[in-house]
Coordinates of C-alpha atoms in Angstrom, one line a residue:
M1 CA 8.4 30.4 -18.1
R2 CA 4.8 30.0 -18.6
L3 CA 5.0 26.6 -16.7
K4 CA 6.5 28.7 -13.4
S5 CA 3.6 31.7 -14.0
V6 CA 0.7 28.6 -14.1
L7 CA 2.4 26.9 -11.0
A8 CA 2.8 30.3 -9.5
D9 CA -1.2 31.3 -9.8
Y10 CA -2.0 27.4 -8.4
Q11 CA 0.0 28.2 -5.6
Y12 CA -1.7 31.2 -4.8
L13 CA -5.1 29.9 -4.8
S14 CA -3.9 26.6 -2.9
R15 CA -2.3 28.9 -0.1
Q16 CA -6.1 30.8 -0.1
L17 CA -8.2 27.8 -0.1
S18 CA -5.9 26.5 2.7
F19 CA -5.8 29.4 5.0
L20 CA -8.8 31.7 4.3
H21 CA -11.3 29.8 6.1
L22 CA -8.8 28.1 8.7
A23 CA -8.1 31.2 9.7
K24 CA -11.8 32.1 10.7
R25 CA -12.6 31.2 14.9
G26 CA -15.8 29.4 14.9
D27 CA -18.7 28.5 16.7
F28 CA -18.9 24.9 18.5
V29 CA -21.3 22.8 16.1
G30 CA -21.2 19.6 18.6
L31 CA -22.8 16.5 16.5
L32 CA -23.9 18.9 13.1
N33 CA -21.3 18.1 10.9
Y34 CA -22.2 14.1 11.1
E35 CA -25.8 14.8 11.1
K36 CA -24.7 16.3 7.8
L37 CA -22.6 13.8 6.7
F38 CA -26.3 11.4 7.2
T39 CA -28.6 13.4 6.2
D40 CA -26.9 15.4 3.0
Q41 CA -27.5 13.6 -0.1
K42 CA -23.9 14.5 -2.1
Y43 CA -22.6 12.6 1.2
L44 CA -25.0 9.5 1.4
S45 CA -24.2 9.0 -2.5
S46 CA -20.3 9.1 -1.3
F47 CA -21.1 6.1 0.9
G48 CA -22.9 4.4 -1.7
T49 CA -19.8 4.9 -4.1
T50 CA -17.6 3.5 -1.5
F51 CA -19.9 0.3 -0.6
L52 CA -19.8 -0.5 -4.2
L53 CA -16.0 0.1 -4.6
V54 CA -16.0 -2.2 -1.9
F55 CA -18.0 -4.6 -3.0
I56 CA -16.4 -4.8 -6.7
H57 CA -12.8 -4.8 -4.8
G58 CA -13.7 -7.7 -2.3
L59 CA -15.1 -9.7 -5.1
I60 CA -11.9 -9.6 -6.8
A61 CA -9.9 -10.4 -4.1
A62 CA -11.7 -12.9 -2.7
F63 CA -11.1 -15.3 -5.2
L64 CA -8.6 -14.3 -8.3
P65 CA -5.8 -13.9 -6.2
P66 CA -6.1 -17.8 -4.5
L67 CA -7.6 -19.3 -7.8
L68 CA -4.3 -17.8 -9.5
A69 CA -2.1 -19.1 -7.0
I70 CA -3.3 -22.4 -7.4
A71 CA -3.2 -22.4 -11.3
V72 CA 0.4 -20.8 -11.2
N73 CA 1.4 -23.4 -8.6
A74 CA 0.1 -26.2 -10.4
L75 CA 2.6 -25.3 -13.5
G76 CA 6.0 -26.4 -14.0
K77 CA 8.9 -24.6 -12.8
N78 CA 9.9 -22.9 -15.7
L79 CA 6.7 -21.1 -16.3
Q80 CA 6.0 -20.7 -13.0
F81 CA 8.9 -18.6 -12.8
R82 CA 7.9 -16.3 -15.7
L83 CA 4.6 -16.0 -14.3
R84 CA 6.0 -14.8 -10.5
M85 CA 8.1 -12.2 -12.7
L86 CA 5.0 -11.0 -14.7
F87 CA 3.4 -10.6 -11.1
T88 CA 6.1 -8.6 -10.0
L89 CA 5.3 -5.8 -12.2
P90 CA 2.1 -4.5 -10.4
L91 CA 4.0 -4.5 -7.1
A92 CA 6.4 -1.3 -8.3
F93 CA 3.9 0.5 -10.7
F94 CA 3.4 4.4 -10.6
G95 CA -0.1 4.9 -9.8
P96 CA 0.0 8.4 -11.5
A97 CA 1.1 7.2 -14.6
L98 CA -2.2 5.0 -14.9
I99 CA -4.2 7.7 -13.5
M100 CA -3.2 10.7 -15.9
L101 CA -2.4 8.5 -19.0
G102 CA -5.0 5.5 -18.0
P103 CA -7.7 7.4 -20.2
A104 CA -5.7 7.4 -23.4
F105 CA -6.3 3.9 -23.6
A106 CA -9.9 3.4 -22.6
R107 CA -10.8 6.5 -24.8
G108 CA -13.9 4.3 -26.4
M109 CA -15.7 4.2 -23.1
W110 CA -15.6 8.3 -23.1
D111 CA -16.7 8.7 -26.6
M112 CA -20.0 6.8 -25.6
G113 CA -20.4 9.3 -22.9
S114 CA -19.7 6.9 -20.1
P115 CA -16.5 8.3 -17.9
G116 CA -18.2 6.5 -15.1
G117 CA -17.7 3.2 -17.2
T118 CA -14.0 4.2 -17.9
Y119 CA -13.5 4.9 -14.1
L120 CA -14.4 1.6 -13.0
L121 CA -12.3 -0.2 -15.6
L122 CA -9.2 0.9 -15.0
D123 CA -9.8 1.2 -10.9
G124 CA -10.8 -2.7 -11.2
A125 CA -7.9 -3.7 -13.7
A126 CA -5.7 -1.7 -10.9
I127 CA -6.8 -3.4 -7.9
L128 CA -7.1 -6.7 -10.0
A129 CA -3.3 -6.9 -11.0
V130 CA -2.2 -5.7 -7.7
T131 CA -4.7 -8.0 -5.8
C132 CA -3.2 -10.9 -7.8
A133 CA 0.5 -10.0 -7.5
L134 CA -0.1 -9.8 -3.7
G135 CA -2.6 -12.9 -3.4
L136 CA 0.1 -14.8 -5.7
L137 CA 3.2 -14.0 -3.5
V138 CA 1.3 -14.8 -0.1
Y139 CA -0.8 -17.9 -1.1
S140 CA 2.3 -19.6 -2.3
M141 CA 3.5 -18.8 0.6
V142 CA 0.9 -20.9 2.2
L143 CA 0.3 -23.7 -0.2
R144 CA 4.8 -24.0 0.6
G145 CA 3.9 -24.1 4.1
Q146 CA 1.3 -26.8 3.6
K147 CA 3.9 -28.9 1.6
E148 CA 6.2 -28.7 3.9
S149 CA 3.4 -29.6 7.1
E150 CA 1.7 -32.7 7.7
Q151 CA -1.2 -31.1 5.7
G152 CA 0.2 -31.0 2.2
G153 CA -3.1 -32.7 0.6
K154 CA -5.7 -30.0 2.5
L155 CA -6.2 -27.1 0.4
F156 CA -8.4 -24.9 2.8
S157 CA -6.1 -25.1 5.7
A158 CA -6.0 -22.7 9.0
P159 CA -3.3 -20.2 7.5
F160 CA -4.9 -20.5 3.7
I161 CA -8.3 -19.4 6.1
V162 CA -6.5 -16.8 7.8
T163 CA -5.3 -15.5 4.6
W164 CA -8.2 -15.3 2.8
L165 CA -10.1 -13.6 5.7
I166 CA -6.9 -10.9 6.2
T167 CA -7.0 -10.3 2.9
Q168 CA -10.7 -9.7 2.7
L169 CA -10.4 -7.2 5.8
A170 CA -7.5 -5.3 3.8
T171 CA -9.2 -5.1 1.0
M172 CA -12.2 -3.3 2.5
A173 CA -9.7 -1.0 4.8
F174 CA -7.7 0.1 1.5
T175 CA -10.9 0.6 -0.2
L176 CA -12.3 3.1 2.7
Q177 CA -9.4 5.0 2.1
S178 CA -8.8 5.4 -1.1
F179 CA -9.6 8.0 -3.6
S180 CA -8.6 9.0 -7.1
V181 CA -8.2 12.7 -8.6
F182 CA -9.2 10.4 -11.8
S183 CA -12.5 10.0 -10.0
N184 CA -13.1 13.9 -9.9
M185 CA -13.2 14.2 -13.7
L186 CA -16.7 11.9 -13.6
P187 CA -20.1 14.4 -14.4
A188 CA -21.4 13.3 -11.3
R189 CA -18.9 15.2 -8.5
D190 CA -21.1 13.6 -6.1
S191 CA -20.7 10.2 -6.4
V192 CA -17.3 9.9 -5.2
S193 CA -15.4 7.3 -2.5
L194 CA -15.6 8.3 0.8
G195 CA -11.6 8.8 0.4
S196 CA -12.2 11.0 -2.6
A197 CA -15.1 13.1 -0.1
V198 CA -12.2 13.9 2.4
F199 CA -10.2 15.0 -0.2
L200 CA -12.4 17.5 -1.5
T201 CA -13.1 18.8 2.0
M202 CA -9.9 19.3 2.8
R203 CA -9.4 21.1 -1.0
N204 CA -12.5 23.3 -0.3
A205 CA -11.3 24.2 3.2
Q206 CA -13.9 22.6 5.3
S207 CA -12.7 21.7 8.2
G208 CA -15.3 20.6 10.5
L209 CA -17.0 18.2 7.6
T210 CA -12.9 17.1 7.1
F211 CA -12.4 16.4 10.8
S212 CA -15.6 14.4 10.5
L213 CA -15.3 12.3 7.7
S214 CA -11.5 11.3 8.7
Y215 CA -12.6 10.4 12.3
L216 CA -15.5 8.2 11.2
V217 CA -12.7 6.8 8.0
F218 CA -10.5 5.7 11.1
L219 CA -12.7 4.4 13.1
L220 CA -14.2 1.7 10.1
V221 CA -10.4 1.1 9.4
A222 CA -9.8 0.8 12.9
L223 CA -12.6 -1.9 13.7
L224 CA -11.5 -3.9 10.8
G225 CA -7.7 -3.9 11.9
I226 CA -8.8 -5.2 15.4
V227 CA -10.6 -8.3 14.0
A228 CA -7.5 -8.8 11.7
T229 CA -5.4 -8.6 14.5
V230 CA -7.4 -11.4 16.6
I231 CA -7.9 -13.6 13.7
I232 CA -4.0 -13.6 13.3
I233 CA -3.0 -14.2 16.7
L234 CA -6.0 -17.1 16.8
G235 CA -4.9 -18.5 13.7
R236 CA -1.3 -19.0 14.8
V237 CA 0.5 -18.6 11.8
Q238 CA 3.9 -17.7 11.6
L239 CA 6.5 -17.2 8.7
K240 CA 9.7 -19.1 8.3
H241 CA 12.6 -19.1 5.6
E242 CA 13.4 -22.7 4.5
P243 CA 16.2 -22.6 2.5
D244 CA 16.3 -25.7 1.7
I245 CA 13.2 -26.3 0.0
E246 CA 12.8 -26.2 -3.8
P247 CA 12.9 -22.2 -5.0
A248 CA 9.1 -23.7 -6.3
V249 CA 6.3 -25.5 -5.7
Q250 CA 6.3 -28.8 -7.5
P251 CA 3.0 -29.4 -9.6
T252 CA 0.2 -29.9 -7.4
R253 CA -2.1 -31.3 -10.3
S254 CA -1.5 -33.2 -13.4
G255 CA -3.0 -30.2 -15.6
L256 CA -4.3 -26.7 -15.2
T257 CA -7.9 -26.3 -15.7
I258 CA -9.6 -23.9 -18.4
P259 CA -10.4 -21.6 -15.4
G260 CA -7.2 -21.6 -13.8
W261 CA -5.9 -20.5 -17.7
I262 CA -8.9 -18.0 -17.8
V263 CA -7.3 -16.3 -14.0
I264 CA -3.9 -16.5 -15.6
V265 CA -4.4 -14.7 -18.8
L266 CA -7.1 -12.1 -16.7
G267 CA -4.3 -11.1 -14.1
G268 CA -1.9 -11.3 -16.7
I269 CA -3.2 -8.5 -19.4
A270 CA -4.3 -6.8 -15.7
A271 CA -0.7 -6.2 -14.8
L272 CA 1.0 -5.4 -18.4
M273 CA -2.2 -3.0 -18.8
V274 CA -1.4 -0.8 -15.3
T275 CA 1.9 -1.2 -15.3
L276 CA 3.9 -1.2 -18.8
V277 CA 1.5 0.4 -21.1
P278 CA 0.9 3.8 -19.1
M279 CA 4.7 4.0 -19.0
I280 CA 5.6 3.1 -22.7
L281 CA 3.0 5.8 -23.2
G282 CA 4.4 8.2 -21.4
V283 CA 7.9 7.6 -22.6
V284 CA 6.6 7.8 -26.2
K285 CA 4.2 11.0 -25.7
M286 CA 7.2 12.8 -24.0
L287 CA 9.6 11.4 -27.1
T288 CA 7.3 12.4 -29.5
S289 CA 6.6 15.8 -28.1
P290 CA 7.9 19.0 -30.2
S291 CA 9.4 20.2 -26.9
G292 CA 10.2 16.9 -25.7
S293 CA 11.5 17.3 -22.1
S294 CA 12.5 20.7 -21.7
N295 CA 8.9 21.8 -20.3
I296 CA 10.6 21.0 -17.0
E297 CA 13.6 22.8 -15.6
L298 CA 16.5 20.3 -14.1
S299 CA 16.5 22.0 -11.0
T300 CA 12.9 21.4 -10.4
L301 CA 13.1 18.0 -11.5
F302 CA 16.0 17.2 -8.7
Q303 CA 13.6 18.9 -6.3
V304 CA 11.0 16.6 -7.1
W305 CA 13.2 13.9 -7.2
V306 CA 14.3 15.1 -3.4
N307 CA 11.0 16.1 -1.9
S308 CA 9.5 12.7 -3.0
I309 CA 12.4 10.6 -1.7
L310 CA 14.2 12.0 0.9
P311 CA 11.3 12.4 4.0
P312 CA 9.7 9.3 3.7
L313 CA 13.0 7.1 3.5
L314 CA 14.6 9.0 6.2
V315 CA 11.5 7.9 8.3
I316 CA 11.0 4.7 7.5
L317 CA 15.1 3.6 8.5
F318 CA 15.4 5.9 11.2
I319 CA 12.3 5.8 12.8
Q320 CA 9.5 3.0 11.3
L321 CA 12.3 0.2 11.0
P322 CA 14.2 0.7 13.7
V323 CA 10.8 0.8 16.3
A324 CA 8.7 -1.9 14.5
Y325 CA 12.1 -4.9 14.3
L326 CA 12.8 -4.3 17.9
G327 CA 9.0 -4.3 18.7
A328 CA 8.7 -7.6 16.5
L329 CA 11.8 -9.0 18.3
G330 CA 10.6 -8.5 21.5
I331 CA 7.7 -9.9 20.9
G332 CA 7.9 -12.8 18.6
A333 CA 11.1 -14.1 19.8
V334 CA 11.9 -12.7 23.4
Q335 CA 8.1 -13.3 24.3
P336 CA 8.1 -11.7 27.8
F337 CA 5.1 -13.1 28.3
G338 CA 5.2 -16.4 27.0
K339 CA 2.5 -17.4 24.1
A340 CA 0.9 -14.5 25.7
S341 CA 3.1 -12.0 24.1
Q342 CA 1.6 -11.8 21.1
W343 CA -1.7 -10.4 22.3
L344 CA 0.0 -7.3 22.9
L345 CA -0.1 -6.4 19.0
L346 CA -3.6 -5.4 19.7
L347 CA -2.6 -2.6 21.0
F348 CA -1.2 -1.6 17.6
S349 CA -4.2 -2.9 15.4
P350 CA -5.9 -0.5 15.4
W351 CA -3.5 1.2 13.1
L352 CA -2.4 -1.9 11.3
F353 CA -4.7 -0.7 8.1
V354 CA -5.0 3.0 8.2
T355 CA -2.8 5.0 5.6
S356 CA -2.1 8.7 6.1
L357 CA -5.6 9.9 4.5
P358 CA -7.5 9.8 7.8
V359 CA -4.7 11.6 9.7
A360 CA -3.2 14.4 7.2
F361 CA -5.7 17.2 8.0
A362 CA -5.1 17.1 11.9
A363 CA -1.3 16.1 11.1
F364 CA -1.9 19.5 8.9
M365 CA -3.3 21.7 11.6
N366 CA -0.4 20.5 14.0
L367 CA 2.3 21.6 11.5
R368 CA 0.4 25.2 11.2
K369 CA 0.5 25.5 15.0
A370 CA 4.1 25.2 14.8
D371 CA 4.6 27.4 11.8
L372 CA 6.1 23.9 9.5
V373 CA 3.3 24.2 6.7
D374 CA 5.3 24.0 3.2
S375 CA 8.3 23.1 5.0
F376 CA 11.1 20.0 4.1
I377 CA 9.9 18.5 7.6
A378 CA 5.9 18.7 6.6
L379 CA 6.5 16.7 4.0
T380 CA 7.4 13.3 6.3
P381 CA 4.5 10.7 6.9
P382 CA 2.6 12.0 9.6
I383 CA 2.4 8.0 10.9
L384 CA 5.9 7.2 12.7
I385 CA 4.9 3.9 13.6
S386 CA 4.7 1.5 10.8
V387 CA 1.9 -1.2 12.2
P388 CA 2.2 -3.4 8.8
M389 CA 6.0 -3.7 9.3
L390 CA 5.7 -4.7 12.8
F391 CA 3.0 -7.4 12.4
I392 CA 5.1 -9.0 9.1
F393 CA 8.1 -8.8 11.6
T394 CA 6.8 -10.4 14.3
L395 CA 5.2 -13.4 12.5
F396 CA 8.4 -14.0 11.1
F397 CA 10.5 -13.8 14.5
R398 CA 7.6 -16.5 15.7
G399 CA 8.8 -18.7 13.0
V400 CA 12.2 -18.3 13.8
E401 CA 12.4 -17.8 17.7
S402 CA 12.4 -22.2 18.2
K403 CA 15.7 -22.5 16.4
W404 CA 16.7 -19.4 18.3
R405 CA 15.9 -20.9 21.9
E406 CA 17.0 -24.4 20.8
A407 CA 20.8 -22.9 19.8
R408 CA 20.4 -21.1 23.2
A409 CA 19.8 -24.4 25.0
S410 CA 22.5 -26.2 23.1
G411 CA 24.8 -24.0 24.9
M412 CA 25.8 -21.0 21.8
P413 CA 26.4 -17.9 22.9
M414 CA 23.3 -15.0 22.9
L415 CA 25.2 -12.9 20.5
N416 CA 26.2 -15.4 18.1
A417 CA 22.4 -17.4 18.3
T418 CA 20.7 -14.0 18.0
M419 CA 23.1 -13.5 14.7
K420 CA 22.5 -16.4 12.8
H421 CA 18.9 -17.1 13.6
L422 CA 17.3 -14.2 14.1
I423 CA 19.2 -11.6 12.5
V424 CA 20.6 -12.6 9.4
P425 CA 17.9 -14.4 8.2
S426 CA 15.4 -11.3 8.7
L427 CA 17.6 -9.1 7.0
P428 CA 15.9 -9.9 3.1
I429 CA 12.5 -9.2 4.7
V430 CA 13.9 -6.0 6.0
V431 CA 14.2 -4.9 2.5
L432 CA 10.9 -6.1 1.2
M433 CA 9.0 -3.7 3.9
V434 CA 11.2 -0.8 3.5
T435 CA 10.7 -1.5 -0.2
F436 CA 7.0 -1.6 -0.2
S437 CA 6.9 1.1 2.6
L438 CA 8.4 3.1 0.1
I439 CA 6.8 2.5 -2.7
A440 CA 3.6 3.3 -1.0
A441 CA 5.0 6.5 0.3
T442 CA 6.5 8.4 -2.8
Q443 CA 3.1 7.6 -4.4
D444 CA 1.0 9.9 -1.0
L445 CA -0.7 12.4 -2.4
I446 CA -2.7 13.7 0.8
V447 CA 0.4 14.7 3.0
P448 CA 2.0 16.9 0.4
Y449 CA -1.0 18.4 -1.4
L450 CA -1.6 19.6 2.2
N451 CA 1.7 20.2 3.6
G452 CA 3.9 21.5 0.4
M453 CA 2.2 24.1 -1.3
S454 CA 5.1 25.9 -3.2
L455 CA 6.9 24.6 -6.1
D456 CA 10.2 23.9 -3.9
Q457 CA 7.9 21.5 -2.0
S458 CA 6.0 19.6 -4.3
T459 CA 6.8 16.1 -4.7
A460 CA 6.1 13.9 -7.9
T461 CA 2.4 13.0 -7.0
T462 CA 1.4 16.8 -6.2
M463 CA 3.5 18.3 -9.2
I464 CA 1.3 16.1 -11.6
L465 CA -1.8 17.3 -9.9
R466 CA -0.8 20.8 -10.2
L467 CA 0.4 20.1 -14.3
Y468 CA -2.8 18.4 -14.8
G469 CA -5.2 20.9 -13.3
T470 CA -3.4 23.5 -15.4
G471 CA -4.3 21.7 -18.7
V472 CA -0.4 21.7 -19.6
S473 CA -0.4 17.7 -20.5
A474 CA 3.6 17.7 -21.8
P475 CA 5.7 18.6 -18.7
T476 CA 2.9 16.1 -16.7
T477 CA 4.6 13.3 -19.1
S478 CA 7.9 14.2 -18.6
I479 CA 7.2 14.2 -14.7
I480 CA 5.7 10.3 -15.1
T481 CA 8.5 9.4 -17.4
L482 CA 11.5 11.3 -15.6
F483 CA 10.8 10.3 -12.2
G484 CA 8.2 7.5 -12.6
F485 CA 9.7 5.3 -15.1
P486 CA 13.1 5.4 -12.7
V487 CA 11.3 4.2 -10.0
F488 CA 9.7 1.9 -10.9
L489 CA 12.6 0.6 -12.7
G490 CA 14.7 0.2 -9.5
F491 CA 11.7 -1.1 -7.0
L492 CA 11.1 -3.8 -9.3
S493 CA 15.0 -4.6 -9.5
V494 CA 14.8 -5.2 -5.8
L495 CA 11.7 -7.2 -6.1
V496 CA 12.9 -9.5 -8.8
I497 CA 16.0 -9.9 -7.0
L498 CA 14.0 -10.9 -3.8
Q499 CA 12.0 -12.7 -5.8
I500 CA 14.5 -15.1 -7.3
F501 CA 16.9 -15.8 -4.0
Y502 CA 14.4 -15.3 -1.1
L503 CA 10.4 -15.1 -1.2
D504 CA 10.3 -18.2 -2.8
R505 CA 11.7 -20.0 0.0
L506 CA 9.4 -18.3 2.6
T507 CA 6.2 -20.5 3.9
L508 CA 3.1 -19.3 5.9
S509 CA 2.0 -21.8 8.1
R510 CA 0.3 -23.1 11.3
E511 CA 2.5 -23.1 14.6
P512 CA 2.2 -26.4 15.7
A513 CA 0.3 -26.8 19.0
S514 CA 3.6 -28.8 20.7
A515 CA 5.4 -25.0 20.7
D516 CA 4.0 -24.2 23.3
V517 CA 5.4 -27.2 25.2
K518 CA 9.0 -26.3 24.0
A519 CA 9.0 -23.1 24.7
A520 CA 8.1 -23.9 28.4
N521 CA 11.0 -26.2 28.5
S522 CA 13.8 -24.4 26.9

């Protein structure tokens, strides 16, 4: 009952913050909000903090992931396999567990009066683990592609350089949009990132500043997306599934250097620290708590599961996936304008790296006009077209398009050729993209925080945030354990199966120049 009382108080305050000021009609202020962003020391400090995080994240992504992939692929098959399983963990980890329980195993820095150092440590460990995991996955595809092509002995090939550039741009874009509730615990509240500043202005019902910050972040991210798309198109990269190649790349060197071992150890420690340690800590805390999980009612937990999983899953399966798949099939395989069809991706490029943060407040206002705030529909993701999914599918269909055309030229019926060379080979990558999309959507905080204010519309992330804000720790740990841990195991199982049977046979290579001639003659 105490928990419900606390949540009821929180719900009342949330409604006041969200509607009290928004209900008033203000005067048009023109560019005054933008002027405040660039003159107010509080927001100038946010720009400085963001650029610092971009620099740190970019530095990590620039060197450690490619070095890790090279080092891992210099080992034997058995050790490669074990390390790939280890670095699959961060791909499925439950972020709120690190945010809420992370300080517990970095408490020493708090005792020294440097919570800022703790924040940077946990933030750096998280970005290190995730970038190493994704980097090992993607750069290994590049190395396999080099082995299968005539550039087998050339390390810095075109696909390698394209991958490195896209990784840097993506890191910058996601850092611009990222925020952590953990940063709000810092003594200097003004020293938060732009993403956190957007979140704080939303919470404080400063609608003008929220729109201005959101628009500014969107413009920066959109520009990065356009640049990345041009690089992808000019680089002529493609994804291919090669079922006949060895599941793991053969060692490329006779031995592993000391820097290689250092990168593997650093990445491995980060992977364990941001995934298993918070989860284990949450389970132990819940089991050793006098009340255990009794602080959370079964009906509340079930509602959290439904609200967290079902809305994004429905949007992904019935809107994002069909639109992205059919669009990629047309651009990557059918190619109505020949090889120039790939430039159609420029139409979607501004949204390549956009997350829900820059568009969340606009979506909230639209839902408010339709009187749909605090409803089940309001928990759905505001971006209905998954542009990253469109791009990945397009790269894949570009890789298998030549086999499809050859089958058609040899007289195979259209349906048989399409099923054999396009649809069936793409099913595992469809599962992969749906999994990644659902992982990201279930951990979103901005949209459910704005749109689901009542207890009945709480997701796992908003429930954790609300409980954390009330100082009630036991239910927070219970949510992390009873929701985050099973979700982590479920996503991890899917990714491990894909890693074993599919991902180790994907290659990322450059489309041969002769492909243009073959396509014209077919």
